[in-house]
Amino acid sequence: MGTAADHQVDPVTSAPITPRPQASIAPTPLIVSAPPSQYHSPSMSRSPLLTSADHPAGGATKTPNKSRPASRFITPLGSPLRKALRLTKLDPQDAWLPITESRNGNAYYAAFHTLCSGIGIQALVLPVAFTILGWTWGIMCLTVAFIWQLYTLYLLVHLHENTETGIRYSRYMQLASATFGDKLSKLLAAFPIMYLSGGTCVALIVIGGSTSKMFYQTLCGCTDKPLTNVEWYLVFTCGAVLLSQLPNLNSIAGVSLTGAITAVGYCTLMWAVSVSKGRLPNVSYDPVRANTEVARVFDLLNALGILAFVFRGHNLILEIQATMPSSEKHPSRVPMWRGVKVAYLIVAMCLYPLAIAGYWAYGRMIPANGGMLAAIFAFHSRDVARSILGLMSFFVIVNAVSSFQIYGMPMFDDMESEYTKRFKKPCSWWLRAIIRAMFGYGCFFVAVAIPFLSSVAGLVGAIALPVTLAHPCFMWLKFRKPKQYSPTWWLNWTLGLAGMGLSGVLTAAGVYVVIDTGIKVSFFKP
């Protein structure tokens, strides 16, 4: 007779159930899953791997949750991606430093920072380059320089994240070290970056202090016991140091927005005033020609240098992008490039009218020192309302103090990193305040001690030119490895070598100008 198990009946259909033959049950294999390669905030390289504590002890397994989709990045332990993931070590220092302390940025913040750093006082001397190049070559060279630097900007944005190694290059110097090596990068990139950050802050103190004096005299008309240049430098520096106490790059997004608005404001006011007042009497557009062929060549190089130096800020692009969260599905390059495109559209809308209108209105008579700002005060100080001149000066001052923050942030980051490396802890608020005050007043000291720094700015700027026009091309060749002799390969090699060659030629021109014109060395006499 069969047992009860042999005559089981389905309780729903009352039909007998035919028993199935028993199959041999294989032991359940241990399920081992690699964590998905997520580039978590605050650092893409700071996604720690699972440890043994994350797995159940004794080989016990859990039934996977079917409602949760499996990640396509789950790979066997021996796969190349898994090996790459082992290289992504936890770096807590990133969470202690001003650039990577906050990863809550977005496309709007990127546009604010990029626009604030992309338009500067150096744009006001664009018409000076046209006095040497003329109408046709001036517009053509300006267009080529704009497209060239926009292309290298595109390269930097897309090199910020290395999906093969899981590394996020949050600073220009990190990417330069990975490309050229630690020793060579110090020679090729460390000094230019230091100049572009620290030197720009010194120049902003000089410009901001001088314009503050003009602003005061324009509004008040006071000439009794006016403040000296040094005192105005100190007034500007105090405001810049006070504002520099904001903790990180994300926290100054509002400051960058203010700086961007004021930059667009004074550029628009200057070309609008120049056009409304018309051309000067007997204005001439004949290009300036030197007496000797050698002098003509170096004047031409100087004009090209002005166009190239107008486009700065590439040493800040990776740092700006580092303020954004990033993952494989939502890489930071997408919102970053969106913000950059909007910012540089506005940059073009400011630079082209400023250069064309300034040259149209003043021609060869535009002052070589000061450019548009000096021309308006020299030719229209009596026929332009004092309120317009004061507003123009005010916009320049606000933009200068705002730009000081974003250009000083890499220096703050570098100084604080030395402390965190040594003591393995973040800087306290009072130490951070002291560090930033020391940097600000150190720049003030340099501005007062070496007032002739602007005389060699072109020379040092020529040395810094590859940071914008050459290095990104070599970085792309190093990491993306385009097919040899392909159009991309040829383009990057051509632009990279041309950028290095242009830097060398402009450096030689800068040395010639310094030797030919001489430098009035006057320490502590601004």
Short mmCIF file of C-alpha atoms in Angstrom, two decimals:
data_model
loop_
_atom_site.label_atom_id
_atom_site.label_comp_id
_atom_site.label_asym_id
_atom_site.label_seq_id
_atom_site.Cartn_x
_atom_site.Cartn_y
_atom_site.Cartn_z
CA MET A 1 0.00 0.00 0.00
CA GLY A 2 1.09 3.51 -0.74
CA THR A 3 1.62 6.03 1.92
CA ALA A 4 -0.29 9.27 2.38
CA ALA A 5 2.40 11.06 0.52
CA ASP A 6 1.68 8.86 -2.53
CA HIS A 7 -1.98 9.95 -2.74
CA GLN A 8 -1.81 13.70 -2.24
CA VAL A 9 -4.75 15.71 -3.59
CA ASP A 10 -4.75 19.31 -4.76
CA PRO A 11 -7.01 21.17 -2.28
CA VAL A 12 -8.28 23.51 -5.04
CA THR A 13 -8.96 21.17 -8.00
CA SER A 14 -9.36 17.87 -6.01
CA ALA A 15 -7.13 16.24 -8.63
CA PRO A 16 -4.50 13.75 -7.57
CA ILE A 17 -0.95 15.01 -7.62
CA THR A 18 1.57 12.79 -9.31
CA PRO A 19 4.75 12.76 -7.26
CA ARG A 20 7.95 13.90 -9.07
CA PRO A 21 11.11 11.84 -8.88
CA GLN A 22 13.62 13.29 -6.44
CA ALA A 23 16.66 14.90 -8.09
CA SER A 24 20.06 15.20 -6.57
CA ILE A 25 20.48 18.64 -5.01
CA ALA A 26 23.82 20.31 -5.68
CA PRO A 27 25.28 22.49 -2.95
CA THR A 28 24.44 26.17 -3.41
CA PRO A 29 27.55 28.11 -4.47
CA LEU A 30 28.69 31.06 -2.39
CA ILE A 31 27.45 34.28 -4.01
CA VAL A 32 30.18 36.90 -4.23
CA SER A 33 29.35 40.22 -5.81
CA ALA A 34 31.69 43.11 -6.45
CA PRO A 35 30.39 46.54 -5.50
CA PRO A 36 29.30 48.77 -8.37
CA SER A 37 31.91 51.30 -9.40
CA GLN A 38 30.18 54.44 -8.18
CA TYR A 39 32.07 57.70 -8.02
CA HIS A 40 30.52 58.88 -4.79
CA SER A 41 30.74 62.38 -3.39
CA PRO A 42 32.88 63.96 -2.13
CA SER A 43 35.44 62.27 -4.37
CA MET A 44 35.10 59.98 -7.32
CA SER A 45 38.15 58.11 -6.15
CA ARG A 46 36.79 57.75 -2.64
CA SER A 47 34.45 54.80 -3.03
CA PRO A 48 35.86 52.25 -0.53
CA LEU A 49 35.60 48.59 -1.42
CA LEU A 50 33.57 46.14 0.61
CA THR A 51 35.48 44.41 3.34
CA SER A 52 34.96 41.00 4.88
CA ALA A 53 32.66 42.56 7.44
CA ASP A 54 30.22 43.35 4.68
CA HIS A 55 29.63 39.64 3.92
CA PRO A 56 27.78 37.16 6.13
CA ALA A 57 30.00 34.96 8.20
CA GLY A 58 30.26 31.26 7.58
CA GLY A 59 29.39 31.42 3.92
CA ALA A 60 25.67 31.92 4.56
CA THR A 61 23.89 33.50 1.64
CA LYS A 62 20.89 35.70 1.19
CA THR A 63 18.27 35.46 -1.50
CA PRO A 64 18.77 38.51 -3.70
CA ASN A 65 15.99 41.05 -3.79
CA LYS A 66 14.27 40.61 -7.16
CA SER A 67 12.66 44.03 -7.03
CA ARG A 68 16.08 45.71 -7.06
CA PRO A 69 17.68 45.74 -10.52
CA ALA A 70 21.14 44.30 -10.68
CA SER A 71 23.89 46.75 -11.51
CA ARG A 72 25.54 46.27 -14.86
CA PHE A 73 28.85 47.10 -13.20
CA ILE A 74 28.82 43.93 -11.06
CA THR A 75 31.76 41.93 -12.38
CA PRO A 76 33.80 38.89 -11.35
CA LEU A 77 36.63 39.45 -8.94
CA GLY A 78 39.27 38.77 -11.55
CA SER A 79 37.94 41.17 -14.17
CA PRO A 80 39.94 44.21 -15.33
CA LEU A 81 37.31 46.57 -13.94
CA ARG A 82 37.52 44.94 -10.54
CA LYS A 83 41.28 45.29 -10.61
CA ALA A 84 40.86 48.96 -11.47
CA LEU A 85 38.45 49.36 -8.60
CA ARG A 86 41.09 48.08 -6.20
CA LEU A 87 43.11 51.16 -7.07
CA THR A 88 40.38 53.53 -5.87
CA LYS A 89 41.51 54.18 -2.34
CA LEU A 90 39.70 56.23 0.23
CA ASP A 91 41.19 59.71 0.41
CA PRO A 92 39.69 61.54 3.37
CA GLN A 93 41.92 64.55 2.74
CA ASP A 94 39.69 65.61 -0.17
CA ALA A 95 36.85 66.26 2.27
CA TRP A 96 39.09 68.61 4.27
CA LEU A 97 40.22 70.93 1.46
CA PRO A 98 38.38 74.00 0.08
CA ILE A 99 38.04 72.80 -3.51
CA THR A 100 36.66 69.32 -2.79
CA GLU A 101 35.06 69.98 0.59
CA SER A 102 31.61 70.38 -0.96
CA ARG A 103 30.38 68.37 -3.97
CA ASN A 104 26.96 69.95 -4.39
CA GLY A 105 27.73 72.04 -7.47
CA ASN A 106 25.67 72.13 -10.64
CA ALA A 107 25.65 73.62 -14.13
CA TYR A 108 24.58 77.03 -12.82
CA TYR A 109 27.48 77.20 -10.35
CA ALA A 110 29.85 76.12 -13.14
CA ALA A 111 28.58 78.90 -15.39
CA PHE A 112 28.99 81.49 -12.60
CA HIS A 113 32.56 80.47 -11.77
CA THR A 114 33.62 80.11 -15.41
CA LEU A 115 32.18 83.47 -16.41
CA CYS A 116 33.74 85.25 -13.44
CA SER A 117 37.17 83.79 -14.20
CA GLY A 118 36.79 84.09 -17.99
CA ILE A 119 36.17 87.85 -18.20
CA GLY A 120 38.81 89.99 -16.60
CA ILE A 121 40.39 93.41 -16.74
CA GLN A 122 42.80 92.11 -19.38
CA ALA A 123 39.86 92.13 -21.83
CA LEU A 124 39.90 95.93 -21.73
CA VAL A 125 43.18 96.03 -23.69
CA LEU A 126 41.80 94.05 -26.64
CA PRO A 127 41.48 97.19 -28.83
CA VAL A 128 45.22 97.77 -28.29
CA ALA A 129 45.94 94.56 -30.20
CA PHE A 130 43.77 95.83 -33.08
CA THR A 131 45.95 98.94 -33.39
CA ILE A 132 48.77 96.66 -34.56
CA LEU A 133 46.82 93.94 -36.39
CA GLY A 134 44.18 96.09 -38.06
CA TRP A 135 40.53 95.23 -38.68
CA THR A 136 40.82 92.04 -40.72
CA TRP A 137 43.68 90.32 -38.95
CA GLY A 138 42.46 91.50 -35.57
CA ILE A 139 39.05 89.86 -35.92
CA MET A 140 40.52 86.73 -37.52
CA CYS A 141 43.14 86.26 -34.80
CA LEU A 142 40.61 86.91 -32.04
CA THR A 143 38.31 84.27 -33.53
CA VAL A 144 41.10 81.71 -33.86
CA ALA A 145 42.23 82.30 -30.27
CA PHE A 146 38.65 81.98 -29.01
CA ILE A 147 38.03 78.68 -30.84
CA TRP A 148 41.43 77.31 -29.83
CA GLN A 149 40.98 77.94 -26.13
CA LEU A 150 37.37 76.70 -26.24
CA TYR A 151 38.61 73.41 -27.74
CA THR A 152 41.25 72.93 -25.05
CA LEU A 153 38.58 73.76 -22.49
CA TYR A 154 36.47 70.94 -23.92
CA LEU A 155 39.43 68.57 -23.54
CA LEU A 156 39.96 69.47 -19.89
CA VAL A 157 36.29 68.99 -19.02
CA HIS A 158 36.29 65.51 -20.54
CA LEU A 159 39.63 64.56 -18.96
CA HIS A 160 38.41 65.34 -15.45
CA GLU A 161 37.17 61.77 -14.94
CA ASN A 162 39.14 58.70 -15.98
CA THR A 163 36.60 55.90 -16.29
CA GLU A 164 39.31 53.26 -16.80
CA THR A 165 41.15 53.83 -13.54
CA GLY A 166 38.33 55.36 -11.50
CA ILE A 167 40.40 58.48 -10.76
CA ARG A 168 38.96 61.97 -10.67
CA TYR A 169 41.50 64.72 -11.33
CA SER A 170 40.18 67.54 -9.17
CA ARG A 171 43.13 69.87 -9.73
CA TYR A 172 45.09 70.90 -12.80
CA MET A 173 48.37 69.97 -11.17
CA GLN A 174 47.15 66.41 -10.54
CA LEU A 175 46.36 65.91 -14.21
CA ALA A 176 49.68 67.48 -15.20
CA SER A 177 51.56 65.11 -12.87
CA ALA A 178 49.74 62.11 -14.32
CA THR A 179 50.62 63.28 -17.85
CA PHE A 180 54.20 64.53 -17.60
CA GLY A 181 55.41 62.88 -14.40
CA ASP A 182 56.06 64.47 -11.04
CA LYS A 183 59.41 66.06 -11.88
CA LEU A 184 58.58 67.39 -15.35
CA SER A 185 55.17 68.66 -14.27
CA LYS A 186 56.78 70.89 -11.65
CA LEU A 187 58.78 72.55 -14.40
CA LEU A 188 56.01 72.76 -17.00
CA ALA A 189 52.93 73.40 -14.87
CA ALA A 190 53.73 74.32 -11.25
CA PHE A 191 55.20 77.77 -11.93
CA PRO A 192 52.62 78.84 -14.55
CA ILE A 193 49.75 77.76 -12.29
CA MET A 194 51.28 79.58 -9.33
CA TYR A 195 51.62 82.72 -11.44
CA LEU A 196 48.10 82.48 -12.85
CA SER A 197 46.68 82.23 -9.34
CA GLY A 198 48.98 84.29 -7.13
CA GLY A 199 50.07 86.73 -9.83
CA THR A 200 46.48 87.40 -10.84
CA CYS A 201 45.57 88.17 -7.23
CA VAL A 202 48.45 90.67 -7.04
CA ALA A 203 47.29 92.31 -10.28
CA LEU A 204 43.72 92.47 -8.98
CA ILE A 205 44.91 94.34 -5.88
CA VAL A 206 46.69 96.89 -8.06
CA ILE A 207 43.70 97.30 -10.39
CA GLY A 208 41.11 97.24 -7.64
CA GLY A 209 43.02 99.73 -5.49
CA SER A 210 43.66 102.14 -8.37
CA THR A 211 40.06 101.98 -9.54
CA SER A 212 38.85 102.53 -5.98
CA LYS A 213 40.78 105.78 -5.94
CA MET A 214 39.20 106.80 -9.27
CA PHE A 215 35.75 105.82 -7.96
CA TYR A 216 36.18 107.97 -4.84
CA GLN A 217 37.40 110.97 -6.79
CA THR A 218 34.63 110.60 -9.39
CA LEU A 219 31.81 110.57 -6.88
CA CYS A 220 33.16 112.99 -4.30
CA GLY A 221 35.44 115.18 -6.34
CA CYS A 222 37.59 115.49 -3.21
CA THR A 223 41.20 116.50 -3.66
CA ASP A 224 42.05 117.51 -0.08
CA LYS A 225 44.40 115.00 1.53
CA PRO A 226 43.50 112.06 -0.70
CA LEU A 227 44.58 108.55 0.23
CA THR A 228 47.79 107.33 -1.36
CA ASN A 229 47.94 104.39 -3.75
CA VAL A 230 49.27 102.14 -1.00
CA GLU A 231 46.38 103.05 1.27
CA TRP A 232 43.85 102.30 -1.47
CA TYR A 233 45.58 98.95 -2.09
CA LEU A 234 45.17 98.22 1.61
CA VAL A 235 41.47 99.15 1.57
CA PHE A 236 40.84 96.79 -1.34
CA THR A 237 42.91 94.01 0.27
CA CYS A 238 40.96 94.23 3.53
CA GLY A 239 37.70 93.73 1.65
CA ALA A 240 39.13 90.82 -0.34
CA VAL A 241 40.53 89.10 2.78
CA LEU A 242 37.24 89.51 4.62
CA LEU A 243 35.35 87.90 1.75
CA SER A 244 37.93 85.12 1.44
CA GLN A 245 36.77 83.62 4.75
CA LEU A 246 33.97 81.79 2.92
CA PRO A 247 34.92 78.14 3.42
CA ASN A 248 34.99 76.46 -0.01
CA LEU A 249 34.57 76.89 -3.73
CA ASN A 250 30.87 76.04 -3.70
CA SER A 251 30.19 78.64 -1.02
CA ILE A 252 31.44 81.48 -3.26
CA ALA A 253 28.98 80.69 -6.08
CA GLY A 254 27.02 83.82 -5.18
CA VAL A 255 30.24 85.85 -5.19
CA SER A 256 31.12 84.51 -8.64
CA LEU A 257 27.62 85.35 -9.88
CA THR A 258 28.08 88.91 -8.64
CA GLY A 259 31.48 89.09 -10.30
CA ALA A 260 30.07 87.74 -13.57
CA ILE A 261 27.20 90.24 -13.60
CA THR A 262 29.52 93.18 -12.91
CA ALA A 263 31.98 92.00 -15.59
CA VAL A 264 29.22 91.89 -18.18
CA GLY A 265 28.03 95.25 -16.83
CA TYR A 266 31.26 97.20 -17.22
CA CYS A 267 32.04 95.61 -20.61
CA THR A 268 28.60 96.61 -21.88
CA LEU A 269 28.79 100.09 -20.40
CA MET A 270 32.19 100.75 -21.94
CA TRP A 271 31.38 99.78 -25.50
CA ALA A 272 27.92 101.38 -25.29
CA VAL A 273 29.38 104.71 -24.09
CA SER A 274 32.07 104.58 -26.78
CA VAL A 275 29.54 103.94 -29.56
CA SER A 276 27.06 106.54 -28.29
CA LYS A 277 29.72 109.25 -28.19
CA GLY A 278 30.94 108.42 -31.68
CA ARG A 279 34.39 108.30 -33.14
CA LEU A 280 37.03 110.76 -32.06
CA PRO A 281 37.95 113.52 -34.53
CA ASN A 282 40.66 112.52 -37.00
CA VAL A 283 40.60 108.92 -35.83
CA SER A 284 42.95 106.66 -37.77
CA TYR A 285 42.76 102.91 -38.30
CA ASP A 286 46.10 102.46 -40.02
CA PRO A 287 48.03 99.75 -38.14
CA VAL A 288 50.90 101.00 -36.05
CA ARG A 289 54.22 100.27 -37.76
CA ALA A 290 57.57 100.35 -36.01
CA ASN A 291 60.69 101.79 -37.63
CA THR A 292 62.67 98.54 -37.95
CA GLU A 293 61.68 95.09 -39.13
CA VAL A 294 62.70 93.51 -35.84
CA ALA A 295 60.54 95.94 -33.88
CA ARG A 296 57.61 95.24 -36.21
CA VAL A 297 57.88 91.51 -35.65
CA PHE A 298 57.93 91.91 -31.89
CA ASP A 299 55.01 94.35 -31.98
CA LEU A 300 53.06 91.74 -33.92
CA LEU A 301 53.96 89.08 -31.37
CA ASN A 302 52.95 91.42 -28.58
CA ALA A 303 49.51 91.85 -30.20
CA LEU A 304 49.10 88.09 -30.50
CA GLY A 305 50.14 87.80 -26.87
CA ILE A 306 47.40 90.22 -25.84
CA LEU A 307 44.80 88.10 -27.64
CA ALA A 308 46.11 84.89 -26.11
CA PHE A 309 46.38 86.26 -22.58
CA VAL A 310 42.80 87.51 -22.62
CA PHE A 311 41.59 83.91 -22.36
CA ARG A 312 42.65 82.75 -18.94
CA GLY A 313 41.04 80.54 -16.34
CA HIS A 314 41.92 77.09 -17.70
CA ASN A 315 43.89 76.45 -14.53
CA LEU A 316 40.56 76.65 -12.64
CA ILE A 317 38.35 74.45 -14.82
CA LEU A 318 39.20 71.13 -13.17
CA GLU A 319 38.78 72.72 -9.75
CA ILE A 320 35.35 74.09 -10.68
CA GLN A 321 34.28 70.70 -12.01
CA ALA A 322 35.50 69.05 -8.80
CA THR A 323 32.66 70.76 -6.92
CA MET A 324 30.10 68.55 -8.71
CA PRO A 325 28.89 65.07 -7.77
CA SER A 326 29.66 62.36 -10.29
CA SER A 327 28.71 58.78 -11.10
CA GLU A 328 28.83 56.49 -14.12
CA LYS A 329 25.25 57.29 -15.06
CA HIS A 330 25.56 61.01 -14.31
CA PRO A 331 29.16 62.11 -14.99
CA SER A 332 30.09 65.63 -14.00
CA ARG A 333 31.31 66.48 -17.50
CA VAL A 334 27.69 66.79 -18.74
CA PRO A 335 26.53 69.67 -16.48
CA MET A 336 30.03 71.17 -16.50
CA TRP A 337 30.16 71.45 -20.28
CA ARG A 338 26.61 72.81 -20.31
CA GLY A 339 27.63 75.58 -17.91
CA VAL A 340 30.85 76.29 -19.84
CA LYS A 341 28.97 76.69 -23.14
CA VAL A 342 26.59 79.22 -21.64
CA ALA A 343 29.44 81.10 -19.94
CA TYR A 344 31.58 81.38 -23.07
CA LEU A 345 28.64 82.42 -25.19
CA ILE A 346 28.32 85.39 -22.85
CA VAL A 347 32.11 85.89 -22.94
CA ALA A 348 31.98 86.15 -26.73
CA MET A 349 29.07 88.60 -26.51
CA CYS A 350 31.25 90.80 -24.27
CA LEU A 351 34.67 90.53 -25.92
CA TYR A 352 33.75 91.06 -29.56
CA PRO A 353 31.71 94.27 -29.07
CA LEU A 354 34.34 95.58 -26.65
CA ALA A 355 37.21 95.02 -29.08
CA ILE A 356 35.38 96.21 -32.20
CA ALA A 357 33.61 99.20 -30.65
CA GLY A 358 36.73 100.31 -28.78
CA TYR A 359 38.89 100.25 -31.89
CA TRP A 360 36.15 101.93 -33.96
CA ALA A 361 35.75 104.77 -31.47
CA TYR A 362 39.40 105.49 -30.60
CA GLY A 363 41.51 103.86 -33.30
CA ARG A 364 45.23 104.29 -32.76
CA MET A 365 44.66 106.79 -29.95
CA ILE A 366 43.52 104.20 -27.39
CA PRO A 367 45.94 104.18 -24.43
CA ALA A 368 48.25 101.17 -24.35
CA ASN A 369 48.08 101.09 -20.54
CA GLY A 370 44.54 100.78 -19.24
CA GLY A 371 42.83 100.24 -22.58
CA MET A 372 39.12 101.02 -22.62
CA LEU A 373 38.83 102.23 -19.03
CA ALA A 374 41.67 104.73 -19.46
CA ALA A 375 40.27 105.86 -22.84
CA ILE A 376 36.82 106.64 -21.45
CA PHE A 377 38.20 108.65 -18.54
CA ALA A 378 40.68 110.41 -20.83
CA PHE A 379 38.31 111.36 -23.67
CA HIS A 380 34.83 111.38 -22.09
CA SER A 381 35.29 112.40 -18.47
CA ARG A 382 33.52 115.73 -19.15
CA ASP A 383 30.73 114.68 -21.50
CA VAL A 384 29.64 111.50 -19.68
CA ALA A 385 27.52 111.66 -16.54
CA ARG A 386 29.45 111.24 -13.32
CA SER A 387 27.01 108.55 -12.24
CA ILE A 388 27.86 106.44 -15.34
CA LEU A 389 31.59 106.79 -14.73
CA GLY A 390 31.11 105.94 -11.06
CA LEU A 391 28.97 102.89 -11.89
CA MET A 392 31.58 101.71 -14.36
CA SER A 393 34.35 102.02 -11.76
CA PHE A 394 32.19 100.33 -9.13
CA PHE A 395 31.59 97.35 -11.43
CA VAL A 396 35.34 97.01 -12.01
CA ILE A 397 36.02 97.03 -8.25
CA VAL A 398 33.34 94.44 -7.46
CA ASN A 399 34.53 92.19 -10.28
CA ALA A 400 38.11 92.47 -9.04
CA VAL A 401 37.25 91.52 -5.46
CA SER A 402 35.08 88.64 -6.73
CA SER A 403 37.77 87.35 -9.07
CA PHE A 404 40.25 87.47 -6.19
CA GLN A 405 38.21 84.79 -4.42
CA ILE A 406 38.11 82.27 -7.24
CA TYR A 407 41.76 82.77 -8.23
CA GLY A 408 42.87 82.62 -4.61
CA MET A 409 40.99 79.38 -3.88
CA PRO A 410 43.63 77.07 -5.47
CA MET A 411 46.27 78.78 -3.37
CA PHE A 412 44.18 78.33 -0.21
CA ASP A 413 43.72 74.69 -1.17
CA ASP A 414 47.44 74.14 -1.69
CA MET A 415 48.44 75.76 1.61
CA GLU A 416 45.83 73.86 3.60
CA SER A 417 46.84 70.58 1.95
CA GLU A 418 50.33 70.94 3.40
CA TYR A 419 48.80 71.14 6.87
CA THR A 420 46.44 68.20 6.37
CA LYS A 421 49.23 66.00 4.99
CA ARG A 422 51.44 66.75 7.96
CA PHE A 423 48.93 66.53 10.81
CA LYS A 424 46.32 64.17 9.28
CA LYS A 425 43.38 66.39 10.23
CA PRO A 426 41.45 69.31 8.74
CA CYS A 427 42.31 72.92 9.43
CA SER A 428 40.36 74.57 12.20
CA TRP A 429 38.36 77.68 11.36
CA TRP A 430 40.80 80.05 13.05
CA LEU A 431 43.82 78.50 11.30
CA ARG A 432 42.03 78.71 7.96
CA ALA A 433 41.31 82.40 8.62
CA ILE A 434 44.99 83.04 9.43
CA ILE A 435 46.17 81.22 6.28
CA ARG A 436 43.88 83.22 4.02
CA ALA A 437 44.72 86.51 5.67
CA MET A 438 48.43 85.74 5.28
CA PHE A 439 47.94 85.05 1.57
CA GLY A 440 45.90 88.21 1.01
CA TYR A 441 48.29 90.52 2.80
CA GLY A 442 51.23 88.72 1.21
CA CYS A 443 49.81 89.66 -2.20
CA PHE A 444 49.38 93.21 -0.92
CA PHE A 445 53.05 93.29 0.10
CA VAL A 446 54.13 92.09 -3.36
CA ALA A 447 51.90 94.69 -5.05
CA VAL A 448 53.52 97.46 -3.01
CA ALA A 449 57.07 96.12 -3.04
CA ILE A 450 57.28 95.37 -6.79
CA PRO A 451 55.15 98.00 -8.54
CA PHE A 452 57.00 97.35 -11.81
CA LEU A 453 55.64 93.78 -11.92
CA SER A 454 53.30 94.76 -14.77
CA SER A 455 56.33 95.58 -16.93
CA VAL A 456 57.31 91.90 -17.02
CA ALA A 457 53.78 90.53 -16.90
CA GLY A 458 53.87 89.83 -20.64
CA LEU A 459 57.05 87.81 -20.25
CA VAL A 460 55.70 85.71 -17.41
CA GLY A 461 52.36 85.41 -19.17
CA ALA A 462 54.10 83.96 -22.22
CA ILE A 463 55.61 81.29 -19.99
CA ALA A 464 52.13 80.49 -18.63
CA LEU A 465 50.54 80.30 -22.10
CA PRO A 466 50.89 76.47 -22.51
CA VAL A 467 48.56 75.92 -19.54
CA THR A 468 45.75 77.19 -21.75
CA LEU A 469 46.70 76.27 -25.31
CA ALA A 470 49.18 73.37 -25.26
CA HIS A 471 49.07 71.14 -22.19
CA PRO A 472 45.44 70.00 -22.61
CA CYS A 473 46.28 68.65 -26.07
CA PHE A 474 49.15 66.54 -24.74
CA MET A 475 46.96 65.36 -21.86
CA TRP A 476 44.33 64.16 -24.33
CA LEU A 477 46.96 62.26 -26.33
CA LYS A 478 48.25 60.65 -23.14
CA PHE A 479 44.94 59.43 -21.73
CA ARG A 480 42.58 59.01 -24.67
CA LYS A 481 45.23 57.65 -27.05
CA PRO A 482 43.59 58.51 -30.40
CA LYS A 483 44.51 56.35 -33.35
CA GLN A 484 47.88 57.28 -34.75
CA TYR A 485 47.71 59.61 -37.77
CA SER A 486 43.97 60.05 -37.31
CA PRO A 487 42.50 63.60 -37.63
CA THR A 488 42.24 63.88 -33.82
CA TRP A 489 45.83 62.75 -33.42
CA TRP A 490 47.07 65.30 -35.95
CA LEU A 491 44.92 68.09 -34.49
CA ASN A 492 46.17 67.66 -30.94
CA TRP A 493 49.79 67.29 -31.91
CA THR A 494 49.57 70.38 -34.14
CA LEU A 495 47.85 72.54 -31.53
CA GLY A 496 50.07 71.30 -28.72
CA LEU A 497 53.32 71.96 -30.58
CA ALA A 498 51.99 75.28 -31.91
CA GLY A 499 51.11 76.34 -28.36
CA MET A 500 54.57 75.48 -27.09
CA GLY A 501 56.17 77.25 -30.05
CA LEU A 502 54.02 80.34 -29.56
CA SER A 503 54.96 80.39 -25.90
CA GLY A 504 58.65 80.25 -26.79
CA VAL A 505 58.37 83.01 -29.38
CA LEU A 506 56.36 85.26 -27.07
CA THR A 507 58.86 84.66 -24.29
CA ALA A 508 61.65 85.80 -26.59
CA ALA A 509 59.58 88.84 -27.53
CA GLY A 510 59.00 89.61 -23.86
CA VAL A 511 62.72 89.45 -23.15
CA TYR A 512 63.38 91.76 -26.09
CA VAL A 513 60.81 94.30 -24.93
CA VAL A 514 62.24 94.28 -21.41
CA ILE A 515 65.77 94.81 -22.72
CA ASP A 516 64.76 97.36 -25.36
CA THR A 517 62.46 99.52 -23.25
CA GLY A 518 64.09 98.87 -19.90
CA ILE A 519 62.38 98.56 -16.54
CA LYS A 520 62.09 101.35 -14.06
CA VAL A 521 62.99 99.50 -10.89
CA SER A 522 61.38 101.32 -7.97
CA PHE A 523 60.76 99.16 -4.96
CA PHE A 524 57.99 100.23 -2.56
CA LYS A 525 56.99 103.18 -4.79
CA PRO A 526 53.67 102.27 -6.40
#
